[in-house]
Tab-separated table of C-alpha atoms in Angstrom:
chain	number	residue	atom	x	y	z
A	1	MET	CA	-6.054	18.495	10.947
A	2	SER	CA	-6.317	17.680	7.275
A	3	THR	CA	-8.573	14.838	6.422
A	4	VAL	CA	-6.470	14.210	3.076
A	5	PHE	CA	-3.354	13.631	4.880
A	6	THR	CA	-5.257	11.131	7.545
A	7	ALA	CA	-6.418	9.630	4.279
A	8	SER	CA	-3.024	9.126	2.892
A	9	PHE	CA	-1.700	8.033	6.325
A	10	ILE	CA	-4.181	5.582	6.473
A	11	THR	CA	-3.225	4.460	2.914
A	12	LEU	CA	0.239	3.889	3.900
A	13	ALA	CA	-0.743	1.866	7.103
A	14	ILE	CA	-2.530	-0.449	4.637
A	15	ALA	CA	0.138	-0.747	2.587
A	16	GLY	CA	2.519	-1.384	5.112
A	17	ILE	CA	-0.167	-4.321	6.390
A	18	ALA	CA	0.107	-5.616	3.051
A	19	ASP	CA	3.813	-5.688	3.027
A	20	ALA	CA	4.625	-7.131	6.109
A	21	GLY	CA	1.400	-9.266	6.281
A	22	TYR	CA	2.720	-11.122	3.106
A	23	LEU	CA	6.259	-11.692	4.681
A	24	VAL	CA	4.757	-13.456	7.892
A	25	TRP	CA	2.028	-15.169	5.747
A	26	LYS	CA	4.725	-16.647	3.725
A	27	HIS	CA	7.148	-17.618	6.931
A	28	TYR	CA	4.495	-18.905	9.079
A	29	ARG	CA	2.417	-20.911	6.361
A	30	HIS	CA	4.248	-24.088	5.519
A	31	ASN	CA	2.683	-24.342	2.053
A	32	ALA	CA	2.820	-21.101	1.088
A	33	GLY	CA	5.943	-21.628	-1.247
A	34	PRO	CA	8.643	-19.307	-1.337
A	35	LEU	CA	8.750	-15.345	-1.358
A	36	VAL	CA	8.211	-14.118	-4.956
A	37	CYS	CA	10.286	-11.244	-5.288
A	38	PRO	CA	9.562	-8.482	-8.199
A	39	LEU	CA	13.134	-8.266	-8.506
A	40	ASP	CA	13.376	-12.294	-8.904
A	41	HIS	CA	15.836	-12.285	-6.132
A	42	ASP	CA	16.266	-14.433	-3.542
A	43	CYS	CA	14.959	-12.399	-0.165
A	44	SER	CA	15.036	-15.255	2.248
A	45	LYS	CA	18.969	-14.541	2.474
A	46	VAL	CA	17.771	-11.399	4.325
A	47	THR	CA	14.513	-12.571	6.013
A	48	GLU	CA	16.018	-16.146	7.298
A	49	SER	CA	19.249	-14.523	8.388
A	50	ARG	CA	20.246	-14.380	12.162
A	51	TRP	CA	19.126	-10.477	11.874
A	52	SER	CA	15.696	-11.546	11.131
A	53	THR	CA	14.529	-11.495	14.999
A	54	ILE	CA	14.926	-8.798	17.298
A	55	PHE	CA	14.172	-9.791	21.101
A	56	TRP	CA	12.838	-13.454	20.167
A	57	VAL	CA	10.399	-11.581	17.784
A	58	ARG	CA	10.432	-11.556	14.112
A	59	ASN	CA	10.863	-8.168	12.390
A	60	GLU	CA	8.042	-8.956	9.657
A	61	VAL	CA	5.827	-9.674	13.066
A	62	LEU	CA	6.762	-6.361	14.636
A	63	GLY	CA	6.238	-4.846	11.174
A	64	LEU	CA	3.024	-5.925	11.097
A	65	LEU	CA	2.026	-4.738	15.002
A	66	PHE	CA	3.511	-1.198	13.880
A	67	TYR	CA	1.337	-0.877	10.859
A	68	ILE	CA	-1.882	-1.915	12.644
A	69	SER	CA	-1.359	0.190	15.562
A	70	ILE	CA	-0.731	2.956	13.119
A	71	LEU	CA	-3.859	2.489	11.315
A	72	VAL	CA	-5.635	2.194	14.412
A	73	ALA	CA	-4.073	5.556	15.473
A	74	GLY	CA	-5.120	6.923	12.218
A	75	LEU	CA	-8.429	5.980	12.422
A	76	VAL	CA	-8.632	7.494	16.058
A	77	VAL	CA	-7.349	10.748	14.812
A	78	PHE	CA	-10.520	10.834	12.142
A	79	PHE	CA	-13.044	9.515	14.250
A	80	MET	CA	-12.496	10.655	17.631
A	81	PRO	CA	-10.513	13.936	16.922
A	82	LYS	CA	-11.894	15.884	20.201
A	83	LEU	CA	-10.732	13.067	22.110
A	84	VAL	CA	-7.420	13.277	20.416
A	85	LEU	CA	-7.278	16.813	21.348
A	86	LEU	CA	-8.475	17.085	24.711
A	87	THR	CA	-6.930	13.795	26.485
A	88	LEU	CA	-4.418	12.157	24.597
A	89	PRO	CA	-1.036	13.548	23.021
A	90	LEU	CA	-1.592	11.368	19.990
A	91	GLY	CA	-0.213	13.543	17.730
A	92	LEU	CA	3.151	13.274	19.500
A	93	LEU	CA	2.762	9.727	19.868
A	94	ILE	CA	2.361	9.265	16.173
A	95	LYS	CA	5.157	11.165	15.167
A	96	VAL	CA	7.493	9.090	17.877
A	97	ALA	CA	6.152	6.010	16.815
A	98	ALA	CA	6.781	6.625	12.875
A	99	GLY	CA	10.090	8.142	13.701
A	100	ALA	CA	10.872	4.991	15.471
A	101	GLY	CA	9.645	3.096	12.476
A	102	LEU	CA	11.919	5.055	10.152
A	103	LEU	CA	15.101	4.559	12.640
A	104	PHE	CA	14.355	0.890	12.951
A	105	SER	CA	14.183	0.515	8.779
A	106	LEU	CA	17.167	2.549	8.748
A	107	PHE	CA	19.146	0.349	11.255
A	108	LEU	CA	17.693	-2.504	9.186
A	109	LEU	CA	18.784	-1.110	5.699
A	110	TRP	CA	22.632	-0.819	7.404
A	111	VAL	CA	22.236	-4.357	8.449
A	112	GLN	CA	21.354	-5.535	5.036
A	113	LEU	CA	24.072	-3.324	3.321
A	114	TYR	CA	27.109	-3.988	5.672
A	115	LYS	CA	26.383	-7.179	7.696
A	116	ILE	CA	24.434	-9.312	5.370
A	117	LYS	CA	25.552	-7.908	2.034
A	118	ASP	CA	22.441	-8.534	0.154
A	119	TYR	CA	18.866	-6.955	-0.042
A	120	CYS	CA	15.291	-7.650	0.213
A	121	PHE	CA	12.785	-6.138	-1.912
A	122	TYR	CA	10.019	-6.014	0.839
A	123	CYS	CA	12.486	-4.616	3.318
A	124	MET	CA	13.142	-1.810	1.064
A	125	LEU	CA	9.668	-1.292	0.487
A	126	SER	CA	8.708	-1.048	4.438
A	127	ALA	CA	11.718	1.293	4.507
A	128	LEU	CA	9.907	3.524	1.802
A	129	ILE	CA	6.432	3.304	3.430
A	130	ASN	CA	7.902	4.259	6.721
A	131	LEU	CA	9.714	7.332	5.410
A	132	LEU	CA	6.716	8.038	3.805
A	133	LEU	CA	4.440	7.598	7.070
A	134	PHE	CA	6.829	9.894	8.874
A	135	MET	CA	6.771	12.765	6.734
A	136	ASN	CA	2.962	12.584	6.764
A	137	SER	CA	2.715	12.371	10.322
A	138	PHE	CA	3.634	15.886	10.595
A	139	PHE	CA	0.261	16.850	8.517
A	140	ILE	CA	-2.455	14.734	10.280
A	141	ILE	CA	-3.025	16.677	13.634
B	1	MET	CA	33.841	-10.000	-5.719
B	2	LYS	CA	31.098	-7.784	-6.860
B	3	LYS	CA	27.757	-9.074	-6.333
B	4	SER	CA	25.234	-9.478	-9.631
B	5	ILE	CA	21.815	-8.525	-9.196
B	6	THR	CA	19.675	-10.618	-11.425
B	7	CYS	CA	16.306	-9.004	-12.156
B	8	ASP	CA	13.075	-10.083	-13.925
B	9	TYR	CA	12.039	-6.725	-15.621
B	10	HIS	CA	8.481	-8.493	-16.341
B	11	ASN	CA	7.905	-9.205	-12.451
B	12	LEU	CA	9.095	-6.022	-11.552
B	13	THR	CA	7.242	-3.713	-14.399
B	14	SER	CA	4.168	-5.733	-13.115
B	15	PHE	CA	4.407	-4.901	-9.536
B	16	ILE	CA	5.294	-1.366	-10.360
B	17	LEU	CA	2.227	-0.712	-12.349
B	18	ARG	CA	0.326	-2.993	-9.701
B	19	VAL	CA	1.570	-0.542	-7.136
B	20	ALA	CA	0.783	2.287	-9.099
B	21	LEU	CA	-2.711	1.450	-9.794
B	22	ALA	CA	-3.668	0.104	-6.124
B	23	VAL	CA	-2.321	3.232	-4.402
B	24	PRO	CA	-4.888	5.535	-5.912
B	25	PHE	CA	-7.802	3.268	-5.715
B	26	LEU	CA	-6.920	2.419	-1.827
B	27	PHE	CA	-6.421	6.467	-1.326
B	28	ALA	CA	-9.885	7.172	-3.327
B	29	ALA	CA	-11.570	4.493	-1.317
B	30	ILE	CA	-10.181	5.694	2.144
B	31	ASP	CA	-10.908	9.554	1.498
B	32	ALA	CA	-14.219	8.530	0.198
B	33	THR	CA	-15.289	7.444	3.263
B	34	LEU	CA	-13.679	9.407	5.491
B	35	GLN	CA	-14.810	13.023	3.292
B	36	PRO	CA	-17.737	11.719	1.304
B	37	GLU	CA	-18.620	15.432	0.469
B	38	ALA	CA	-15.701	15.653	-1.536
B	39	TRP	CA	-16.508	12.753	-3.597
B	40	ILE	CA	-20.233	12.755	-3.805
B	41	GLY	CA	-20.178	15.380	-6.795
B	42	PHE	CA	-18.137	12.658	-9.025
B	43	ILE	CA	-21.511	10.191	-8.942
B	44	PRO	CA	-23.751	11.110	-11.706
B	45	LEU	CA	-26.787	13.171	-11.014
B	46	PHE	CA	-29.031	10.775	-12.918
B	47	LEU	CA	-28.092	8.007	-10.929
B	48	ARG	CA	-28.252	9.832	-7.698
B	49	ASN	CA	-31.936	10.643	-8.485
B	50	ILE	CA	-32.641	6.367	-8.469
B	51	ILE	CA	-30.212	5.258	-6.067
B	52	PRO	CA	-28.764	7.337	-2.599
B	53	GLY	CA	-25.447	9.032	-3.641
B	54	ALA	CA	-24.182	8.007	-0.149
B	55	LEU	CA	-24.764	4.209	-0.928
B	56	LEU	CA	-23.440	4.602	-4.689
B	57	LEU	CA	-20.299	6.169	-2.840
B	58	GLY	CA	-19.616	3.705	-0.439
B	59	ALA	CA	-20.269	0.844	-2.883
B	60	HIS	CA	-17.690	2.461	-5.291
B	61	ALA	CA	-15.544	2.710	-2.304
B	62	LEU	CA	-15.854	-0.951	-1.582
B	63	LEU	CA	-15.224	-1.370	-5.160
B	64	ASP	CA	-11.882	0.156	-5.580
B	65	PHE	CA	-10.985	-1.034	-2.273
B	66	THR	CA	-11.533	-4.577	-3.520
B	67	LEU	CA	-9.471	-3.959	-6.420
B	68	ALA	CA	-6.544	-2.243	-4.638
B	69	ILE	CA	-6.156	-5.761	-2.402
B	70	TRP	CA	-6.702	-7.731	-5.687
B	71	LEU	CA	-3.968	-5.871	-7.482
B	72	LEU	CA	-1.433	-6.090	-4.756
B	73	SER	CA	-2.199	-9.876	-4.216
B	74	GLY	CA	-0.891	-10.683	-7.576
B	75	TRP	CA	-3.649	-13.178	-7.920
B	76	ARG	CA	-5.051	-13.211	-11.445
B	77	THR	CA	-3.198	-9.911	-12.445
B	78	LYS	CA	-4.836	-10.050	-16.006
B	79	TYR	CA	-8.476	-9.756	-14.672
B	80	ALA	CA	-7.664	-7.067	-12.022
B	81	ALA	CA	-5.889	-5.233	-15.044
B	82	ILE	CA	-9.420	-5.373	-16.965
B	83	PHE	CA	-11.505	-4.579	-14.084
B	84	SER	CA	-9.273	-1.778	-13.243
B	85	ALA	CA	-9.570	-0.484	-16.392
B	86	LEU	CA	-13.388	-0.788	-16.866
B	87	ASN	CA	-13.706	1.107	-13.565
B	88	LEU	CA	-11.588	3.666	-14.642
B	89	ALA	CA	-13.254	4.219	-18.175
B	90	THR	CA	-16.639	4.290	-16.500
B	91	ILE	CA	-15.287	7.142	-14.348
B	92	ILE	CA	-13.841	8.919	-17.289
B	93	ILE	CA	-17.190	8.629	-19.346
B	94	VAL	CA	-19.513	9.737	-16.983
B	95	ASN	CA	-17.006	12.590	-15.762
B	96	ILE	CA	-16.343	13.994	-18.774
B	97	THR	CA	-17.499	17.234	-18.240
B	98	ALA	CA	-14.972	17.592	-15.414
B	99	LEU	CA	-11.856	16.523	-17.307
B	100	GLU	CA	-9.749	19.399	-15.797
B	101	ILE	CA	-10.036	16.935	-12.490
B	102	ILE	CA	-10.065	13.552	-14.306
B	103	PHE	CA	-7.552	13.835	-16.943
B	104	ARG	CA	-5.154	11.769	-14.510
B	105	ASP	CA	-7.567	8.956	-14.645
B	106	VAL	CA	-6.740	8.711	-18.267
B	107	GLY	CA	-2.924	8.135	-17.513
B	108	LEU	CA	-4.268	5.457	-14.861
B	109	LEU	CA	-6.556	3.663	-17.319
B	110	LEU	CA	-3.542	3.341	-19.806
B	111	ALA	CA	-1.475	2.221	-17.028
B	112	ALA	CA	-4.476	-0.496	-16.583
B	113	VAL	CA	-4.220	-1.575	-20.167
B	114	ALA	CA	-0.698	-1.794	-19.997
B	115	LEU	CA	-0.717	-3.967	-17.057
B	116	GLY	CA	-3.456	-6.316	-18.760
B	117	VAL	CA	-0.981	-6.144	-22.358
B	118	LEU	CA	1.596	-7.597	-19.815
B	119	GLN	CA	-0.117	-10.301	-18.194
B	120	TYR	CA	-1.614	-11.483	-21.561
B	121	LYS	CA	-0.985	-15.199	-22.056
B	122	ARG	CA	0.686	-15.394	-18.741
């Protein structure tokens, strides 16, 4: 286990929480105003499209829960290494979860490109974070 | 018809600079908490003689974490940039003898200055 890679894993998880958390906050807080895109783009075409929910749950909520789970897993890896090595296949679970997150991001990228034919900056950022999390997951245990 | 992509380069540049500063701050805060022995050497000895090193390192990690969140939030970015620049300048000055390690912080310091300049009068 490399502590540096655990730290980078946790850093990415917090960045993901900031990204998804911002989208959740903007959607559910009625007086929070519109999304502010660094590209000055209308992200709501994507975030409010019919592809914005999967099984009645909004994508950003799923993303937030995913990043919180990943953060907790990273903290468990660091603070309870013996538990991880002896009782839990946590390393495998993290790799599978990070891989699933990446696949879901790729699916959403495909939806943006070919179905909605528009893009959302924060969704692209989330895909990048998921790619880095997946690569990082091979080095933490 | 081909879609035209409008782009506010000022906002984009500001965002990239904020992330460029926030990620190292976030990483430093987390890694210093997880493995303090690797970071304690950057706290000057004269300070460690007055205040326990672990306490100083913890306080600095908290400062780095706060700056990272502040930068990511986009709230009063000009002041976040100023505090980031002051933080980085302090790190460089007190560790100037370890320039082979902290030379990257010079680049980060200039990025913080660039962010402050970009946000000036906005």
